[in-house]
mmCIF file with all atom_site columns, C-alpha atoms in Angstrom:
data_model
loop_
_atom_site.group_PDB
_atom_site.id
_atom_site.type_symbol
_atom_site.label_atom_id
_atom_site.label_alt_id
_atom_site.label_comp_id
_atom_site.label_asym_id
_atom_site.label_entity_id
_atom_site.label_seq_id
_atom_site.pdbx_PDB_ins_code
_atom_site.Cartn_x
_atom_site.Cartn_y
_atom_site.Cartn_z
_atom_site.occupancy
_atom_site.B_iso_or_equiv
_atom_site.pdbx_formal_charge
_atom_site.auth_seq_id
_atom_site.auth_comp_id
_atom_site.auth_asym_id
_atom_site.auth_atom_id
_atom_site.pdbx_PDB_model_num
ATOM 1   C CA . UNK P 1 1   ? 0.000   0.000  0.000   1.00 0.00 ? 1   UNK P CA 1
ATOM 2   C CA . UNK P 1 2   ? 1.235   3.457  -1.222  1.00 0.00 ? 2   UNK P CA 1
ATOM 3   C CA . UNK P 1 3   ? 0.156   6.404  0.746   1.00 0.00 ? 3   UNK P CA 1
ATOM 4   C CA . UNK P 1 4   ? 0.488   9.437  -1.694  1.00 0.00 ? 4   UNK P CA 1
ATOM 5   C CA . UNK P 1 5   ? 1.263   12.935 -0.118  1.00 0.00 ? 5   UNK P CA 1
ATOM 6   C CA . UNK P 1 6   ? -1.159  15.525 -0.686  1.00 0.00 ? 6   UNK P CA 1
ATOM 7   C CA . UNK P 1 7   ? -0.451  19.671 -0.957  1.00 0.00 ? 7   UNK P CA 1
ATOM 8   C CA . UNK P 1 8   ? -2.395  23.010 -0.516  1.00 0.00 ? 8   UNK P CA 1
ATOM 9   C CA . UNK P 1 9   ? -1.195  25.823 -2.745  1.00 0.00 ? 9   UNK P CA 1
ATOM 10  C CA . UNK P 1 10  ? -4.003  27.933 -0.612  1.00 0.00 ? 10  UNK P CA 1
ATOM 11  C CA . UNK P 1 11  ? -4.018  26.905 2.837   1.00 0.00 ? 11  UNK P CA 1
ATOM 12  C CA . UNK P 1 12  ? -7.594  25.508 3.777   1.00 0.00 ? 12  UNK P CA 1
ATOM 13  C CA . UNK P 1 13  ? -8.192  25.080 -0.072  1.00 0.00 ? 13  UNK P CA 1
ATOM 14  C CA . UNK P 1 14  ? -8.656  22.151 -1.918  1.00 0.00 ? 14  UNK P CA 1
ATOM 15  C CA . UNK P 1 15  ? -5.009  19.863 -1.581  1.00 0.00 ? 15  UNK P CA 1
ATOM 16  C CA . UNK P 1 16  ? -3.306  18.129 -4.607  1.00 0.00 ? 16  UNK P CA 1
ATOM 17  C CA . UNK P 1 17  ? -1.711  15.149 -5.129  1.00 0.00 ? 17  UNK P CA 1
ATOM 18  C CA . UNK P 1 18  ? 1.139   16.074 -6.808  1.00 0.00 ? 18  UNK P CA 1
ATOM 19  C CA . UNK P 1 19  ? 4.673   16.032 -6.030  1.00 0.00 ? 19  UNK P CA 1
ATOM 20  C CA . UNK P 1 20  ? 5.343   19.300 -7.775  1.00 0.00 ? 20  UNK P CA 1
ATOM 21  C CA . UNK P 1 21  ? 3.214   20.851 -5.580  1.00 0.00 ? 21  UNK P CA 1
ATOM 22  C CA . UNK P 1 22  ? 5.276   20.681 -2.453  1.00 0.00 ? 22  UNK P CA 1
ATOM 23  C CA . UNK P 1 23  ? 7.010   23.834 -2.922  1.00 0.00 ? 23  UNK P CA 1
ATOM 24  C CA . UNK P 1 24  ? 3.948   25.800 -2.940  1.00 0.00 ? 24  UNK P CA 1
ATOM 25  C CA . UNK P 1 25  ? 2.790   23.785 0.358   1.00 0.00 ? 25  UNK P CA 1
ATOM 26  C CA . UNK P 1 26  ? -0.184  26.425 1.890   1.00 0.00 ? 26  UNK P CA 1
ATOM 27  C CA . UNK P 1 27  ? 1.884   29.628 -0.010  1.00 0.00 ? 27  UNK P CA 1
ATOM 28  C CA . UNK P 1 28  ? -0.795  31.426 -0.739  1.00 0.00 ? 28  UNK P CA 1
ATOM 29  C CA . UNK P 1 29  ? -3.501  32.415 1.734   1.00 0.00 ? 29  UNK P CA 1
ATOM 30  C CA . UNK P 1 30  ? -6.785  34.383 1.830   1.00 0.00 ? 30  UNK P CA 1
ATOM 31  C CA . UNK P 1 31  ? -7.231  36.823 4.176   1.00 0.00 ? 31  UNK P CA 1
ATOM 32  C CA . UNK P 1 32  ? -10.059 38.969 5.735   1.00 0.00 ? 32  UNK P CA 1
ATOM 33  C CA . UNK P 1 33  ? -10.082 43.387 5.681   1.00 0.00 ? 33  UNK P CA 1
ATOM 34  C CA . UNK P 1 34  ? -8.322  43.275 8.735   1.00 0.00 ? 34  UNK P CA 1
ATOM 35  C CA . UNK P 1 35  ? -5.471  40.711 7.318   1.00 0.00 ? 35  UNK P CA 1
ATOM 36  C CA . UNK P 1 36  ? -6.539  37.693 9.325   1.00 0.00 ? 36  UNK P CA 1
ATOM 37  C CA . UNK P 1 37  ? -6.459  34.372 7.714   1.00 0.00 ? 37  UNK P CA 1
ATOM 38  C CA . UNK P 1 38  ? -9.649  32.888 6.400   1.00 0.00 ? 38  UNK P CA 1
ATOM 39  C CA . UNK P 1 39  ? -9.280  28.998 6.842   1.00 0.00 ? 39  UNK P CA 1
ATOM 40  C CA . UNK P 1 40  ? -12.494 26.988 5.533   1.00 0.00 ? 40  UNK P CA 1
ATOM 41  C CA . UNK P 1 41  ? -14.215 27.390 8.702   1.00 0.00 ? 41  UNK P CA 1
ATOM 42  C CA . UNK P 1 42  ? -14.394 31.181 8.187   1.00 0.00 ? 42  UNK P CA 1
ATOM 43  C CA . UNK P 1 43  ? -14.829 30.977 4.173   1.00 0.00 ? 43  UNK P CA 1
ATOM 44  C CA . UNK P 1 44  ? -16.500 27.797 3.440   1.00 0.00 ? 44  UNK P CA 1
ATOM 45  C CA . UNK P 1 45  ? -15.956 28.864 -0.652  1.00 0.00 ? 45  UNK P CA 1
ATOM 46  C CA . UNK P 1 46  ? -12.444 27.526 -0.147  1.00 0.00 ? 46  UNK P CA 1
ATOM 47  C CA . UNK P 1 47  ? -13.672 24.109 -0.357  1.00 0.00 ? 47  UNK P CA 1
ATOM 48  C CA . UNK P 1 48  ? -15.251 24.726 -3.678  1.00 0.00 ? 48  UNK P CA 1
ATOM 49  C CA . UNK P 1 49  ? -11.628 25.662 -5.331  1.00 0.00 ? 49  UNK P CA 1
ATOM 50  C CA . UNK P 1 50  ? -10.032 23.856 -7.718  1.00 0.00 ? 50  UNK P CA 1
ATOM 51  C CA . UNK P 1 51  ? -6.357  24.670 -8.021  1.00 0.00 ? 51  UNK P CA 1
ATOM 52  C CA . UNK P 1 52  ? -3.437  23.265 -10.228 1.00 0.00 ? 52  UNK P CA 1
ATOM 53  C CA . UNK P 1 53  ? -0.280  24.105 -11.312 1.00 0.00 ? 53  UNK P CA 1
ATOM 54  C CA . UNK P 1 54  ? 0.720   25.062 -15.032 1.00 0.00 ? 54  UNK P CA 1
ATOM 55  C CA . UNK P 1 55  ? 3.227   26.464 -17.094 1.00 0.00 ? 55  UNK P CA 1
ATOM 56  C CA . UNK P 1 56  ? 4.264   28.444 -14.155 1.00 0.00 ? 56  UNK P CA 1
ATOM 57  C CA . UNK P 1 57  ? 0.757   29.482 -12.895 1.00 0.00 ? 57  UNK P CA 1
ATOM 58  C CA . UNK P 1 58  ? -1.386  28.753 -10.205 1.00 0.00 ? 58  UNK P CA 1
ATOM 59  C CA . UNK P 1 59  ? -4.588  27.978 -11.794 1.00 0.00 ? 59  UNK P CA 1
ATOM 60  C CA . UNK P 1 60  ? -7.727  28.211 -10.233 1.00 0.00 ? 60  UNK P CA 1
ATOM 61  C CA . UNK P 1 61  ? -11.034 28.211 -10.564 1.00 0.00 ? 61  UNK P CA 1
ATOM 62  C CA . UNK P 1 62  ? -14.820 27.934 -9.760  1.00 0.00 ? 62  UNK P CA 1
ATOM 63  C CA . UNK P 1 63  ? -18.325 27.019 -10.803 1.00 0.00 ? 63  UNK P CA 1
ATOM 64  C CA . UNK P 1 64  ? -19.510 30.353 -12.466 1.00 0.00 ? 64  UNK P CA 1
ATOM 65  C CA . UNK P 1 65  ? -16.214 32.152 -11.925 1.00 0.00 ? 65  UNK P CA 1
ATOM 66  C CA . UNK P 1 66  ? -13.278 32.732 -14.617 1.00 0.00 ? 66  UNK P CA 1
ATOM 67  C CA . UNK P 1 67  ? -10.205 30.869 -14.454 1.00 0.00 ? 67  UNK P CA 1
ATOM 68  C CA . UNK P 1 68  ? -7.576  33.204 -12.348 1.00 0.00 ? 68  UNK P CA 1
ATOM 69  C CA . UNK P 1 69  ? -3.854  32.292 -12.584 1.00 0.00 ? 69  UNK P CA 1
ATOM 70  C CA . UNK P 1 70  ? -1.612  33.626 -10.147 1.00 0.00 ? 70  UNK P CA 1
ATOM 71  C CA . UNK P 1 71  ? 2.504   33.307 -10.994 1.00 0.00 ? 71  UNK P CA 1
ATOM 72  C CA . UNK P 1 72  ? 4.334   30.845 -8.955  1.00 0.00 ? 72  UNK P CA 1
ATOM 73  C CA . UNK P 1 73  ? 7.567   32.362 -8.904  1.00 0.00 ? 73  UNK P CA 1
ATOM 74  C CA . UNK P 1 74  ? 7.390   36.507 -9.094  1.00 0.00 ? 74  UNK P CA 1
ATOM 75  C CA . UNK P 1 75  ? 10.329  37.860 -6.929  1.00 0.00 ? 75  UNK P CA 1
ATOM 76  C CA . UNK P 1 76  ? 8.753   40.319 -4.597  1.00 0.00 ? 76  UNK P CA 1
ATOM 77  C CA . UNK P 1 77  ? 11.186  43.270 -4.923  1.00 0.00 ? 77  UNK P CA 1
ATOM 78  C CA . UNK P 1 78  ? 8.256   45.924 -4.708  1.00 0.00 ? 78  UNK P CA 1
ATOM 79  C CA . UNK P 1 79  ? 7.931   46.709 -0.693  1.00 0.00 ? 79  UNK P CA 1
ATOM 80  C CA . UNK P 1 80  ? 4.100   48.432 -1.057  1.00 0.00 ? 80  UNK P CA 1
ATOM 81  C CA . UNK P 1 81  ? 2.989   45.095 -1.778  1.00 0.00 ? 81  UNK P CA 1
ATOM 82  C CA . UNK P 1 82  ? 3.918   43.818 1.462   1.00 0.00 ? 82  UNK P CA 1
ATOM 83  C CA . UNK P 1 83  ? 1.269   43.038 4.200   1.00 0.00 ? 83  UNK P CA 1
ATOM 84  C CA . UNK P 1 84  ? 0.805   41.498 7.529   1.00 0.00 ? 84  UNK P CA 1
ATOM 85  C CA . UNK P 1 85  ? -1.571  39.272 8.135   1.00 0.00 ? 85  UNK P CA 1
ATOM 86  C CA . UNK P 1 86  ? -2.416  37.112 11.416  1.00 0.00 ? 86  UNK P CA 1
ATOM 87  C CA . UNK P 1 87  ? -2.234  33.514 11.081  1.00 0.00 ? 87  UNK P CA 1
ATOM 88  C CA . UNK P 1 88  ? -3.121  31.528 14.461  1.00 0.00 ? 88  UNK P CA 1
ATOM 89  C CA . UNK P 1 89  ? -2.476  34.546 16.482  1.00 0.00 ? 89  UNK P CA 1
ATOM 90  C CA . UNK P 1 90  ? 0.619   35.182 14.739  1.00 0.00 ? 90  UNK P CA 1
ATOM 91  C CA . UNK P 1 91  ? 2.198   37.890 12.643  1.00 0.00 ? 91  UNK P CA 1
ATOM 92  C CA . UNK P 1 92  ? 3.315   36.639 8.934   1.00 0.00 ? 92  UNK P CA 1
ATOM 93  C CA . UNK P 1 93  ? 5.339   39.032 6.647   1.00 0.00 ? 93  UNK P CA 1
ATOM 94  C CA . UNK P 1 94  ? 2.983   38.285 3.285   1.00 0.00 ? 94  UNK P CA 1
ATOM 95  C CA . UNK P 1 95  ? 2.898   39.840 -0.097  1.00 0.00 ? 95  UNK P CA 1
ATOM 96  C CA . UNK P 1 96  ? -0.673  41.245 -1.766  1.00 0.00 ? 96  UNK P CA 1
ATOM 97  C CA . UNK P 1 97  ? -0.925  39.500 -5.217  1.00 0.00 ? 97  UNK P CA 1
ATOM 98  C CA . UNK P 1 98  ? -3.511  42.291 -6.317  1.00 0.00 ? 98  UNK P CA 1
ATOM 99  C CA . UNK P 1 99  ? -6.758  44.120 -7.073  1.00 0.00 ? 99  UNK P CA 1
ATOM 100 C CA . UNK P 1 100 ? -7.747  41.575 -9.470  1.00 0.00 ? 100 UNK P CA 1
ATOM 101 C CA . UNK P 1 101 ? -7.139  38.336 -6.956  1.00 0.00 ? 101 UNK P CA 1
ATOM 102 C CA . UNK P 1 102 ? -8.790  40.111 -4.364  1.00 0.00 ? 102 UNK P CA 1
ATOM 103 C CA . UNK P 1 103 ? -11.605 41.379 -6.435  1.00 0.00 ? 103 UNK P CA 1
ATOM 104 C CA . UNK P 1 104 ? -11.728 37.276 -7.451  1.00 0.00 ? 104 UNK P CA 1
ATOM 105 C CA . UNK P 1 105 ? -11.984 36.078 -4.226  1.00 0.00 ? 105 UNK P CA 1
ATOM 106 C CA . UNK P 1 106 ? -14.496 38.683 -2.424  1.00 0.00 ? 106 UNK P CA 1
ATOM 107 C CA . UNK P 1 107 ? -16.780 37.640 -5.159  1.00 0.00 ? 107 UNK P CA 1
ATOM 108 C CA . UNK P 1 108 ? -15.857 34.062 -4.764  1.00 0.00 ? 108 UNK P CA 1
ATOM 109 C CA . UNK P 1 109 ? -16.362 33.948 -0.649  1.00 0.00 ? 109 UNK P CA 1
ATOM 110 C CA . UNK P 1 110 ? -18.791 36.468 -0.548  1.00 0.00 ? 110 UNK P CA 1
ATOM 111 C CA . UNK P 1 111 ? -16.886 39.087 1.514   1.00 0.00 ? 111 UNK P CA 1
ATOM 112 C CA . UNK P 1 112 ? -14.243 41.683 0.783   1.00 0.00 ? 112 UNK P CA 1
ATOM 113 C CA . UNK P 1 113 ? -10.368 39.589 1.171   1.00 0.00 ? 113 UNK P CA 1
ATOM 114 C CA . UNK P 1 114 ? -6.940  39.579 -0.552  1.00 0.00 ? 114 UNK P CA 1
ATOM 115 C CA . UNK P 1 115 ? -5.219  36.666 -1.803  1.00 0.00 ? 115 UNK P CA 1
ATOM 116 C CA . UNK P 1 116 ? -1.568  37.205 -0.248  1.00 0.00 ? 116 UNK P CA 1
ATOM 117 C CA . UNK P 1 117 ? 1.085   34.440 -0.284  1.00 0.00 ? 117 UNK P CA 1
ATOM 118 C CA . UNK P 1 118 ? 3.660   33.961 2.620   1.00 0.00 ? 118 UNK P CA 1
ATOM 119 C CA . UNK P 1 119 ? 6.646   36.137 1.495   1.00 0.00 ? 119 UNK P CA 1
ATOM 120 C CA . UNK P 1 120 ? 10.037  34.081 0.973   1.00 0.00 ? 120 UNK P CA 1
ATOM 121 C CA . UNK P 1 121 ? 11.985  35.610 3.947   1.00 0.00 ? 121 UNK P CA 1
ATOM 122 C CA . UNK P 1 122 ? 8.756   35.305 6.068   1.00 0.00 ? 122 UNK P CA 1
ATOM 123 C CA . UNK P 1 123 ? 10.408  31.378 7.779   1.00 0.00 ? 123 UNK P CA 1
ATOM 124 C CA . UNK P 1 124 ? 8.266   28.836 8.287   1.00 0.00 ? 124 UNK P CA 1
ATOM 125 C CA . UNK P 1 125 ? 4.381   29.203 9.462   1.00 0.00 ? 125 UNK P CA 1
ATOM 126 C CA . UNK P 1 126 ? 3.075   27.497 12.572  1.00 0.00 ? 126 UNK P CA 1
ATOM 127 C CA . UNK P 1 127 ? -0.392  27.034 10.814  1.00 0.00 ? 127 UNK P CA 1
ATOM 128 C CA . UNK P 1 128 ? -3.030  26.034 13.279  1.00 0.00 ? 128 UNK P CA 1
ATOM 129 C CA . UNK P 1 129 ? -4.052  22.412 13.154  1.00 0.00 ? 129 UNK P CA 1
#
């Protein structure tokens, strides 16, 4: 018996079972207008993602929405995109990936959030279990 690992580009979104996913392990993140982390609990939409990765892209979509693809690998050298947002009563140095990801994923969940990903120099994330 094999057990296969599974990964989530967008923490509490849907996981994949793909190896090449492991270096975007729970990256990207939403987040609410006061830059706190909304896990499934808090924006049940999250289950209703479907993400992959290709030609360099997050991909994702949902019933009713068009596709949005996010680059993997932009170099943040730009400091006004940088955020802080609270995961598990914890400050995270993150990185806003936009007007047109957040505008995506307020529709999408229903209230106003940014998509933000963990910025490379943020260390590791002790994500709540």
């Amino acid at each position: 018996m094999t057990t296969e690992s599974v990964f989530q580009p967008i923490a509490g979104a849907a996981a994949l079972a793909d190896e090449a996913a492991r270096p975007y392990d729970r990256r990207w993140l939403a987040v609410d207008d006061q830059d706190r982390w909304l896990d499934a609990g808090r924006a049940p939409g999250l289950a209703g993602l479907e993400v992959s990765l290709r030609f360099g892209y997050l991909v994702i979509r949902a019933d009713g929405m068009l596709r949005l693809d996010v680059p993997l690998d932009v170099i943040e050298d730009d400091d006004s995109v940088e955020r802080t947002a609270r995961i598990g009563g914890r400050d995270v140095r993150v990185v806003d990936e936009g007007d047109l990801a957040s505008a995506w994923f307020s529709q999408w969940l229903g209230q106003p959030c940014r998509l933000v990903k963990v910025h490379p120099d943020a260390g590791p994330v002790n994500w709540p279990g």
